[in-house]
Tab-separated table of C-alpha atoms in Angstrom:
chain	number	residue	atom	x	y	z
A	1	MET	CA	31.757	79.172	53.977
A	2	GLU	CA	32.453	75.702	52.706
A	3	ILE	CA	34.684	73.618	54.887
A	4	GLU	CA	37.029	72.843	51.966
A	5	ARG	CA	37.708	76.493	51.368
A	6	PHE	CA	38.456	77.004	55.052
A	7	LEU	CA	40.752	73.975	55.253
A	8	PHE	CA	42.640	74.344	51.985
A	9	GLU	CA	42.750	78.087	51.360
A	10	ILE	CA	42.248	80.126	54.488
A	11	ILE	CA	44.138	78.011	57.000
A	12	PRO	CA	47.253	77.513	54.854
A	13	TYR	CA	47.304	81.211	54.063
A	14	ILE	CA	47.219	82.183	57.751
A	15	LEU	CA	49.715	79.510	58.749
A	16	GLU	CA	52.232	81.116	56.377
A	17	GLY	CA	52.323	83.963	58.867
A	18	ILE	CA	53.742	81.764	61.636
A	19	PRO	CA	57.368	81.799	60.447
A	20	VAL	CA	57.179	85.586	60.079
A	21	THR	CA	55.790	85.963	63.602
A	22	LEU	CA	58.506	83.659	64.953
A	23	GLN	CA	61.247	85.496	63.093
A	24	LEU	CA	59.998	88.842	64.405
A	25	THR	CA	59.953	87.403	67.920
A	26	ILE	CA	63.353	85.710	67.827
A	27	TYR	CA	65.200	88.586	66.164
A	28	SER	CA	63.725	91.254	68.390
A	29	PHE	CA	64.267	89.112	71.504
A	30	ALA	CA	67.921	88.552	70.550
A	31	LEU	CA	68.412	92.264	69.869
A	32	GLY	CA	66.723	93.036	73.176
A	33	LEU	CA	68.910	90.538	75.037
A	34	ILE	CA	72.192	91.913	73.684
A	35	LEU	CA	71.188	95.537	74.133
A	36	GLY	CA	69.535	94.758	77.473
A	37	ALA	CA	72.702	93.092	78.786
A	38	LEU	CA	74.725	96.170	77.802
A	39	LEU	CA	72.196	98.502	79.428
A	40	ALA	CA	72.183	96.387	82.592
A	41	ALA	CA	75.987	96.400	82.645
A	42	ALA	CA	75.948	100.182	82.282
A	43	ARG	CA	73.578	100.486	85.218
A	44	VAL	CA	75.364	98.013	87.471
A	45	LEU	CA	79.002	98.691	86.644
A	46	ALA	CA	79.253	102.226	85.321
A	47	ARG	CA	78.925	105.417	87.237
A	48	GLY	CA	78.145	108.836	85.837
A	49	PRO	CA	76.927	109.473	82.289
A	50	LEU	CA	76.724	105.848	81.067
A	51	SER	CA	74.541	104.873	83.980
A	52	VAL	CA	72.310	107.914	83.464
A	53	ILE	CA	71.963	107.232	79.720
A	54	SER	CA	70.963	103.657	80.492
A	55	ARG	CA	68.357	104.817	82.988
A	56	VAL	CA	66.888	107.373	80.633
A	57	TYR	CA	66.744	104.780	77.851
A	58	ILE	CA	64.933	102.287	80.069
A	59	GLU	CA	62.430	104.850	81.366
A	60	PHE	CA	61.745	106.160	77.863
A	61	PHE	CA	61.097	102.782	76.250
A	62	ARG	CA	59.053	101.471	79.145
A	63	GLY	CA	57.085	104.674	79.471
A	64	THR	CA	55.937	105.138	75.874
A	65	PRO	CA	53.660	102.839	73.845
A	66	LEU	CA	55.313	100.216	71.680
A	67	LEU	CA	52.984	101.182	68.844
A	68	VAL	CA	54.287	104.753	68.935
A	69	GLN	CA	57.849	103.404	68.893
A	70	ILE	CA	57.080	101.261	65.833
A	71	PHE	CA	55.571	104.274	64.033
A	72	PHE	CA	58.535	106.390	64.992
A	73	VAL	CA	61.044	103.926	63.553
A	74	TYR	CA	59.033	103.214	60.392
A	75	PHE	CA	57.629	106.658	59.579
A	76	GLY	CA	59.877	108.938	61.602
A	77	LEU	CA	63.374	107.756	60.753
A	78	PRO	CA	62.991	108.298	56.971
A	79	ALA	CA	62.828	112.014	57.803
A	80	ILE	CA	66.492	111.828	58.794
A	81	GLY	CA	67.367	109.630	55.821
A	82	ILE	CA	67.035	106.192	57.418
A	83	LYS	CA	64.569	104.196	55.376
A	84	LEU	CA	63.747	100.709	56.557
A	85	ASP	CA	61.402	98.033	55.284
A	86	ALA	CA	58.473	97.209	57.559
A	87	PHE	CA	59.956	93.947	58.837
A	88	THR	CA	63.308	95.510	59.823
A	89	ALA	CA	61.589	98.521	61.372
A	90	SER	CA	59.411	96.196	63.459
A	91	VAL	CA	62.352	94.092	64.640
A	92	LEU	CA	64.268	97.226	65.636
A	93	ALA	CA	61.359	98.878	67.425
A	94	ILE	CA	60.260	95.748	69.286
A	95	GLY	CA	63.896	94.875	70.053
A	96	PHE	CA	64.664	98.380	71.374
A	97	ASN	CA	61.537	98.202	73.511
A	98	SER	CA	62.278	94.726	74.827
A	99	ALA	CA	65.857	95.770	75.645
A	100	ALA	CA	64.493	98.108	78.309
A	101	TYR	CA	62.555	95.288	79.974
A	102	GLN	CA	65.337	92.728	79.596
A	103	ALA	CA	67.830	95.196	81.060
A	104	GLU	CA	65.707	95.464	84.181
A	105	ILE	CA	65.342	91.671	84.379
A	106	ILE	CA	69.116	91.204	84.156
A	107	ARG	CA	69.818	94.011	86.588
A	108	ALA	CA	67.385	92.568	89.129
A	109	ALA	CA	69.003	89.132	88.716
A	110	ILE	CA	72.460	90.562	89.416
A	111	LYS	CA	71.110	92.463	92.422
A	112	GLY	CA	69.600	89.190	93.660
A	113	ILE	CA	73.047	87.667	94.177
A	114	PRO	CA	74.282	88.128	97.774
A	115	GLU	CA	76.960	90.789	98.198
A	116	GLU	CA	79.273	88.208	99.779
A	117	GLN	CA	79.532	86.462	96.410
A	118	PHE	CA	81.008	89.583	94.842
A	119	LEU	CA	83.268	90.243	97.824
A	120	SER	CA	84.424	86.602	97.878
A	121	ALA	CA	85.332	86.760	94.195
A	122	GLU	CA	87.214	90.012	94.775
A	123	SER	CA	88.931	88.698	97.866
A	124	LEU	CA	90.169	85.702	95.869
A	125	GLY	CA	91.942	88.061	93.482
A	126	MET	CA	89.554	87.821	90.536
A	127	THR	CA	89.352	90.664	88.044
A	128	THR	CA	85.936	92.212	87.440
A	129	GLY	CA	85.768	90.281	84.164
A	130	GLN	CA	86.561	86.957	85.843
A	131	MET	CA	84.078	87.693	88.606
A	132	TYR	CA	81.279	88.256	86.088
A	133	ARG	CA	82.255	85.298	83.936
A	134	PHE	CA	82.713	82.667	86.646
A	135	ILE	CA	80.547	83.862	89.516
A	136	VAL	CA	77.944	86.465	88.574
A	137	PHE	CA	76.806	85.405	85.098
A	138	PRO	CA	76.173	81.708	85.888
A	139	GLN	CA	74.013	82.681	88.869
A	140	ALA	CA	72.287	85.664	87.266
A	141	ILE	CA	71.221	83.719	84.174
A	142	ARG	CA	69.530	81.147	86.395
A	143	ILE	CA	67.690	83.803	88.356
A	144	ALA	CA	66.700	85.635	85.158
A	145	THR	CA	65.551	82.627	83.105
A	146	PRO	CA	61.860	82.557	84.137
A	147	ALA	CA	61.472	86.311	83.588
A	148	LEU	CA	63.308	86.172	80.251
A	149	VAL	CA	61.075	83.343	79.032
A	150	ASN	CA	58.095	85.449	80.124
A	151	GLU	CA	59.428	88.343	78.085
A	152	PHE	CA	59.847	86.060	75.069
A	153	VAL	CA	56.226	84.942	75.363
A	154	ALA	CA	55.122	88.570	75.639
A	155	LEU	CA	57.018	89.373	72.435
A	156	VAL	CA	55.244	86.591	70.531
A	157	LYS	CA	52.039	88.547	71.158
A	158	TYR	CA	53.506	92.050	70.720
A	159	THR	CA	54.740	91.184	67.222
A	160	SER	CA	51.089	91.379	66.110
A	161	LEU	CA	51.537	95.172	66.273
A	162	ALA	CA	53.827	94.874	63.246
A	163	SER	CA	50.677	94.155	61.219
A	164	ILE	CA	49.795	97.836	61.445
A	165	ILE	CA	52.761	98.866	59.289
A	166	GLY	CA	52.048	96.008	56.880
A	167	VAL	CA	54.293	93.111	57.964
A	168	ALA	CA	52.571	89.957	56.723
A	169	GLU	CA	52.733	88.110	60.003
A	170	LEU	CA	50.116	85.898	61.579
A	171	PHE	CA	47.620	88.549	62.605
A	172	ARG	CA	47.921	90.563	59.386
A	173	LYS	CA	47.141	87.440	57.384
A	174	ALA	CA	44.129	86.694	59.574
A	175	GLU	CA	42.926	90.259	59.044
A	176	TYR	CA	43.136	89.810	55.257
A	177	MET	CA	41.076	86.698	55.422
A	178	VAL	CA	38.442	88.334	57.609
A	179	ALA	CA	38.248	91.206	55.136
A	180	PHE	CA	37.817	88.724	52.309
A	181	THR	CA	35.288	86.442	53.902
A	182	PHE	CA	33.576	88.652	56.474
A	183	ARG	CA	34.000	85.794	58.920
A	184	PRO	CA	35.357	87.273	62.162
A	185	GLU	CA	35.676	83.809	63.740
A	186	ILE	CA	38.946	83.625	61.824
A	187	TYR	CA	40.306	85.878	64.564
A	188	LEU	CA	39.584	83.063	66.989
A	189	PHE	CA	41.651	80.752	64.848
A	190	ALA	CA	44.536	83.268	64.913
A	191	ALA	CA	44.247	83.554	68.686
A	192	ALA	CA	44.423	79.762	68.950
A	193	ILE	CA	47.699	79.752	67.012
A	194	TYR	CA	49.192	82.353	69.387
A	195	LEU	CA	48.100	80.165	72.292
A	196	ALA	CA	49.625	77.111	70.663
A	197	ILE	CA	52.949	78.942	70.451
A	198	CYS	CA	52.847	80.575	73.895
A	199	ILE	CA	51.793	77.702	76.121
A	200	PRO	CA	54.660	75.339	75.237
A	201	THR	CA	57.112	78.243	75.339
A	202	SER	CA	56.024	79.056	78.890
A	203	GLN	CA	56.623	75.423	79.798
A	204	LEU	CA	60.154	75.802	78.462
A	205	SER	CA	60.915	77.922	81.506
A	206	LYS	CA	60.171	75.018	83.839
A	207	ILE	CA	62.282	72.658	81.759
A	208	LEU	CA	65.232	75.061	81.719
A	209	GLU	CA	64.914	75.702	85.445
A	210	ALA	CA	64.918	71.990	86.226
A	211	LYS	CA	67.807	71.282	83.876
A	212	TYR	CA	70.072	74.033	85.168
A	213	ALA	CA	68.918	74.087	88.788
A	214	ILE	CA	71.695	74.539	91.321
A	215	PRO	CA	71.818	71.285	93.315
A	216	GLY	CA	70.409	71.789	96.774
A	217	TYR	CA	68.546	74.916	95.707
A	218	ARG	CA	65.011	73.938	96.612
A	219	ARG	CA	63.316	77.284	96.872
A	220	ALA	CA	61.088	77.787	93.815
A	221	LEU	CA	62.309	80.639	91.667
A	222	VAL	CA	58.911	81.813	90.492
B	1	MET	CA	112.376	91.748	117.272
B	2	SER	CA	109.095	90.283	116.228
B	3	ASP	CA	108.301	89.962	112.561
B	4	VAL	CA	105.589	92.460	111.637
B	5	LEU	CA	103.110	91.114	109.086
B	6	LEU	CA	100.429	93.786	108.999
B	7	THR	CA	100.249	97.380	110.081
B	8	VAL	CA	97.029	99.348	110.066
B	9	ARG	CA	97.617	103.050	110.578
B	10	ASP	CA	94.955	105.573	111.511
B	11	LEU	CA	92.303	103.881	109.383
B	12	ARG	CA	89.082	105.754	108.705
B	13	ALA	CA	86.225	104.261	106.735
B	14	GLY	CA	82.470	104.379	106.430
B	15	TYR	CA	79.384	104.151	104.282
B	16	ASN	CA	77.935	107.209	102.574
B	17	ASP	CA	78.208	109.950	105.193
B	18	THR	CA	78.495	107.721	108.239
B	19	GLU	CA	81.966	107.242	109.639
B	20	VAL	CA	82.289	103.701	110.973
B	21	LEU	CA	86.017	103.458	111.638
B	22	LYS	CA	87.266	106.581	113.351
B	23	GLY	CA	91.013	106.147	113.283
B	24	VAL	CA	92.129	102.593	114.003
B	25	SER	CA	95.765	101.571	114.336
B	26	LEU	CA	96.841	97.978	114.782
B	27	THR	CA	99.860	95.778	114.269
B	28	ALA	CA	99.855	92.045	113.676
B	29	ASN	CA	102.950	89.911	113.873
B	30	ARG	CA	103.577	86.871	111.732
B	31	GLY	CA	101.931	83.801	113.222
B	32	GLU	CA	99.823	85.830	115.579
B	33	LYS	CA	96.180	84.967	116.166
B	34	ILE	CA	94.112	88.032	116.891
B	35	VAL	CA	90.490	87.945	117.941
B	36	ILE	CA	88.469	91.111	117.418
B	37	VAL	CA	85.411	91.560	119.599
B	38	GLY	CA	82.911	94.353	119.953
B	39	PRO	CA	79.224	95.176	119.794
B	40	SER	CA	77.416	94.972	116.471
B	41	GLY	CA	77.907	98.095	114.419
B	42	SER	CA	81.169	98.863	116.206
B	43	GLY	CA	83.186	98.677	112.969
B	44	LYS	CA	84.975	95.352	113.500
B	45	SER	CA	83.692	93.832	110.283
B	46	THR	CA	84.485	97.029	108.379
B	47	LEU	CA	88.051	96.884	109.694
B	48	LEU	CA	88.446	93.327	108.454
B	49	LYS	CA	87.027	94.156	105.019
B	50	CYS	CA	89.324	97.157	104.679
B	51	ILE	CA	92.458	95.017	104.897
B	52	PRO	CA	92.133	93.470	101.401
B	53	LEU	CA	90.419	96.719	100.310
B	54	LEU	CA	87.017	95.087	99.890
B	55	ILE	CA	85.955	98.393	101.396
B	56	LYS	CA	87.995	101.410	100.335
B	57	PRO	CA	89.123	103.294	103.414
B	58	TRP	CA	88.635	107.059	103.543
B	59	ALA	CA	92.036	107.630	105.042
B	60	GLY	CA	94.922	105.817	106.656
B	61	GLU	CA	97.326	103.116	105.573
B	62	ILE	CA	97.342	99.345	105.423
B	63	ILE	CA	100.777	97.783	105.128
B	64	LEU	CA	101.086	94.058	104.445
B	65	GLU	CA	104.566	92.529	104.388
B	66	GLY	CA	106.058	95.958	103.807
B	67	THR	CA	103.762	96.794	100.874
B	68	ILE	CA	101.469	99.735	101.386
B	69	VAL	CA	98.254	98.102	100.151
B	70	THR	CA	96.394	101.384	100.083
B	71	HIS	CA	98.935	102.838	97.629
B	72	GLU	CA	99.116	99.915	95.233
B	73	PRO	CA	95.953	99.790	93.158
B	74	ASP	CA	97.828	97.974	90.363
B	75	ASN	CA	98.984	95.194	92.659
B	76	LEU	CA	95.659	94.840	94.388
B	77	ARG	CA	94.839	91.429	92.916
B	78	LYS	CA	98.228	90.049	93.881
B	79	ILE	CA	97.886	91.389	97.397
B	80	ARG	CA	94.357	90.040	97.723
B	81	SER	CA	95.417	86.554	96.704
B	82	LYS	CA	97.788	86.541	99.682
B	83	ILE	CA	94.864	87.082	102.060
B	84	GLY	CA	92.190	84.492	102.784
B	85	PHE	CA	88.749	85.778	103.658
B	86	VAL	CA	85.763	83.931	105.124
B	87	PHE	CA	82.426	85.717	105.494
B	88	GLN	CA	79.568	85.055	107.855
B	89	GLN	CA	77.633	83.300	105.069
B	90	TYR	CA	77.265	82.976	101.288
B	91	THR	CA	81.031	82.691	100.884
B	92	LEU	CA	80.994	79.566	98.705
B	93	PHE	CA	79.787	79.807	95.123
B	94	PRO	CA	76.550	77.780	94.999
B	95	HIS	CA	76.735	76.828	91.310
B	96	MET	CA	79.968	74.843	91.577
B	97	THR	CA	80.993	71.802	93.575
B	98	LEU	CA	83.009	72.152	96.732
B	99	LEU	CA	86.054	70.906	94.831
B	100	ARG	CA	85.607	73.527	92.086
B	101	ASN	CA	85.060	76.206	94.716
B	102	VAL	CA	88.454	75.458	96.188
B	103	ALA	CA	90.261	74.801	92.900
B	104	LEU	CA	89.011	77.789	90.868
B	105	PRO	CA	90.882	80.472	92.838
B	106	LEU	CA	94.074	78.436	92.502
B	107	GLU	CA	93.627	78.368	88.742
B	108	ILE	CA	92.708	82.031	88.446
B	109	SER	CA	94.914	83.764	90.976
B	110	LYS	CA	97.882	81.417	91.074
B	111	GLY	CA	97.790	80.205	87.476
B	112	ILE	CA	97.883	76.539	88.461
B	113	GLN	CA	96.670	73.982	85.889
B	114	ARG	CA	93.222	72.541	86.529
B	115	ARG	CA	94.363	68.991	87.305
B	116	GLU	CA	96.973	70.100	89.757
B	117	ALA	CA	94.647	72.692	91.299
B	118	GLU	CA	91.984	70.062	91.902
B	119	GLN	CA	94.523	67.702	93.449
B	120	LYS	CA	95.639	70.420	95.815
B	121	ALA	CA	92.028	71.375	96.543
B	122	LEU	CA	91.198	67.781	97.397
B	123	SER	CA	94.153	67.488	99.748
B	124	VAL	CA	93.120	70.656	101.609
B	125	LEU	CA	89.520	69.440	101.833
B	126	THR	CA	90.682	66.068	103.094
B	127	ARG	CA	92.829	67.731	105.725
B	128	LEU	CA	89.739	69.514	107.052
B	129	GLY	CA	87.690	66.308	106.947
B	130	LEU	CA	85.685	67.333	103.883
B	131	GLY	CA	87.277	65.027	101.327
B	132	GLY	CA	84.155	62.896	101.025
B	133	LEU	CA	82.038	65.954	100.215
B	134	ALA	CA	84.234	67.315	97.418
B	135	SER	CA	81.716	66.518	94.697
B	136	LYS	CA	78.775	68.029	96.578
B	137	TYR	CA	77.351	71.470	95.859
B	138	PRO	CA	77.413	73.991	98.727
B	139	LEU	CA	73.631	74.065	99.183
B	140	GLU	CA	73.640	70.290	99.606
B	141	LEU	CA	75.837	70.718	102.686
B	142	SER	CA	74.981	71.766	106.231
B	143	GLY	CA	75.779	75.320	107.284
B	144	GLY	CA	78.743	74.088	109.302
B	145	GLN	CA	80.117	72.112	106.380
B	146	GLN	CA	79.702	75.140	104.135
B	147	GLN	CA	81.698	77.319	106.496
B	148	ARG	CA	84.428	74.690	106.793
B	149	GLY	CA	84.469	74.515	103.007
B	150	ALA	CA	84.865	78.288	102.882
B	151	ILE	CA	87.768	78.011	105.303
B	152	ALA	CA	89.304	75.286	103.117
B	153	ARG	CA	89.038	77.539	100.076
B	154	ALA	CA	90.679	80.405	101.921
B	155	LEU	CA	93.478	78.109	103.117
B	156	ALA	CA	94.089	76.538	99.717
B	157	ILE	CA	95.622	79.737	98.334
B	158	ASP	CA	98.111	79.461	101.195
B	159	PRO	CA	97.473	82.984	102.482
B	160	VAL	CA	99.945	84.854	104.664
B	161	LEU	CA	96.940	86.125	106.585
B	162	LEU	CA	93.560	84.522	107.136
B	163	LEU	CA	90.659	86.842	107.908
B	164	LEU	CA	87.399	85.450	109.270
B	165	ASP	CA	84.384	87.684	109.711
B	166	GLU	CA	82.046	86.085	112.266
B	167	PRO	CA	82.375	82.633	110.697
B	168	THR	CA	79.953	81.042	113.168
B	169	SER	CA	77.381	83.799	113.667
B	170	ALA	CA	74.937	82.668	110.988
B	171	LEU	CA	74.945	79.069	112.226
B	172	ASP	CA	72.634	77.264	114.578
B	173	PRO	CA	74.351	76.650	117.918
B	174	GLU	CA	74.742	72.912	117.323
B	175	LEU	CA	76.543	73.564	114.040
B	176	ARG	CA	79.007	76.054	115.500
B	177	TYR	CA	80.976	73.393	117.260
B	178	GLU	CA	82.427	71.795	114.133
B	179	VAL	CA	83.483	75.181	112.743
B	180	VAL	CA	85.136	76.168	116.008
B	181	GLU	CA	86.932	72.798	115.990
B	182	THR	CA	88.267	73.622	112.539
B	183	LEU	CA	89.387	77.038	113.760
B	184	TYR	CA	91.319	75.373	116.582
B	185	GLU	CA	93.058	73.113	114.081
B	186	ILE	CA	94.119	75.999	111.879
B	187	ALA	CA	95.245	78.006	114.868
B	188	LYS	CA	97.527	75.118	115.810
B	189	GLU	CA	99.151	75.211	112.372
B	190	GLY	CA	100.605	78.579	113.220
B	191	ARG	CA	98.985	80.619	110.472
B	192	SER	CA	98.443	84.318	111.026
B	193	MET	CA	94.754	84.928	111.649
B	194	MET	CA	92.443	87.776	112.460
B	195	ILE	CA	89.000	86.714	113.431
B	196	VAL	CA	85.931	88.687	114.348
B	197	THR	CA	83.890	86.444	116.610
B	198	HIS	CA	81.804	86.165	119.703
B	199	GLU	CA	83.257	82.722	120.481
B	200	ILE	CA	84.848	83.806	123.735
B	201	ASP	CA	85.996	80.287	124.618
B	202	PHE	CA	87.930	80.086	121.387
B	203	ALA	CA	89.453	83.508	122.011
B	204	GLU	CA	90.539	82.458	125.498
B	205	ALA	CA	92.028	79.175	124.395
B	206	ALA	CA	93.588	80.001	121.029
B	207	ALA	CA	94.093	83.733	120.589
B	208	ASP	CA	97.346	85.505	121.272
B	209	ARG	CA	95.715	88.864	121.420
B	210	VAL	CA	92.229	90.280	121.792
B	211	VAL	CA	91.207	93.640	120.372
B	212	PHE	CA	88.032	95.272	121.655
B	213	ILE	CA	86.449	97.740	119.254
B	214	ASP	CA	83.547	99.995	120.107
B	215	ASP	CA	82.110	102.906	118.183
B	216	GLY	CA	84.848	102.819	115.555
B	217	ILE	CA	87.883	102.947	117.793
B	218	ILE	CA	90.034	100.390	119.577
B	219	VAL	CA	89.025	100.723	123.214
B	220	GLU	CA	91.402	98.114	124.537
B	221	GLU	CA	93.828	95.529	123.230
B	222	GLY	CA	96.317	93.166	124.729
B	223	ASP	CA	97.105	89.640	125.754
B	224	ALA	CA	93.977	87.542	125.189
B	225	ARG	CA	93.645	86.259	128.713
B	226	GLN	CA	94.342	89.595	130.296
B	227	VAL	CA	91.727	91.442	128.207
B	228	LEU	CA	89.096	88.744	128.618
B	229	GLU	CA	89.588	88.110	132.321
B	230	HIS	CA	90.890	91.398	133.662
B	231	PRO	CA	89.843	94.116	131.252
B	232	LYS	CA	91.200	97.541	132.108
B	233	LYS	CA	88.369	99.573	130.644
B	234	ASP	CA	84.791	99.662	131.920
B	235	ARG	CA	83.412	99.500	128.391
B	236	THR	CA	85.267	96.265	127.734
B	237	GLU	CA	84.125	94.766	130.984
B	238	ARG	CA	80.513	95.698	130.403
B	239	PHE	CA	80.579	94.255	126.893
B	240	LEU	CA	82.148	90.972	128.013
B	241	ARG	CA	79.719	90.629	130.876
B	242	ARG	CA	76.779	91.076	128.526
B	243	LEU	CA	78.288	88.684	125.994
B	244	ARG	CA	78.826	85.961	128.600
B	245	ALA	CA	75.336	86.436	129.996
B	246	GLY	CA	73.939	86.021	126.491
B	247	MET	CA	75.920	82.836	125.916
B	248	ARG	CA	74.520	81.132	128.994
B	249	LYS	CA	70.947	81.680	127.896
């Protein structure tokens, strides 16, 4: 393979997959965060059916393969009249899956706050809403940040599964090029791009932790 | 006739299937300082937490200033903001400055504007000798300073009743002193207080009444000096003897 062809055809073609990979990651992470927060709230605050539904949801999505979930959304839902394009189906499936993990992260963060904080807020006459807004959320988000950043980094890699239903993201584009050129070292190049995205993102956790650290809180969170 | 502030009537409470309070009745008059003592697990902390319904009692009544707290779920927030509560630890909110800790409840529960709330907060902190630490975060303070800050926050809402649940128990001995000093100062101001503590010296010097709880019931109560120096019940005497022996160690 001539170097020119590699530099000016193959690389640009694969790099076009980066925005798609990032969009898949960001959309599914956001969906997972919103849904995960609701699921966590249902588990922490609600009793009875809501709490049970949340638990079942979390167990189901953590206990079955993400690939199966993607297939189910893309190939299964059309059977009941819901037809989605591959990108949307991937965002939904990865987002639904991530919601289960993010719910557990948020729930653990809330459980990590000492009981006295809740009782103090109550004893000062706060409503449940005020307690969560002023006392619980600001502390929980700090506890959860490293794990949420971890989850984000995991999603960057999981989005490569969307290639299987034909989303033209980073890995799919690399696959095309390997098929064209029979040069499997292109996979190495794709892996390097994932690394280049994931390593700085992991560092983001440290930056966020330092920026929003509670003064006097010296114990490392990770 | 003395002015009754709080009546607790046949209170029963517990966790899961375990009954912790097995029928406790108690009256507190306005301005009275009551010290509650008893072995760990006796139910004294549960009793204190039941008063602002931080723990829902199984049965019985709590009456504060003529309002049956246990029958007023809609007024609960209003009733709670009349009661100050200080826990053993973790009372202050770590993510806000001492000043914000004291001012926030004023803004939320009393609807005071931020500026005014912070002015009031600062004056309360200054009164307790914490004015210079107002801009510090709780975890930047010593344990004793944190507890005094928690007391300041409880006082700022101008409660009719101040409840303190072992405010010195989580502190190193050398840090207890400053908190006990603060307790003396508040006691002098004439505010109604109920305090669960093992600080026997404080109870002797400042309390009007001592209540001894064991195994979920009030074993003995009465004039502070009488209960502490000449207890009528063996159980009280044994407990006090053990407590004093422990203190000397």
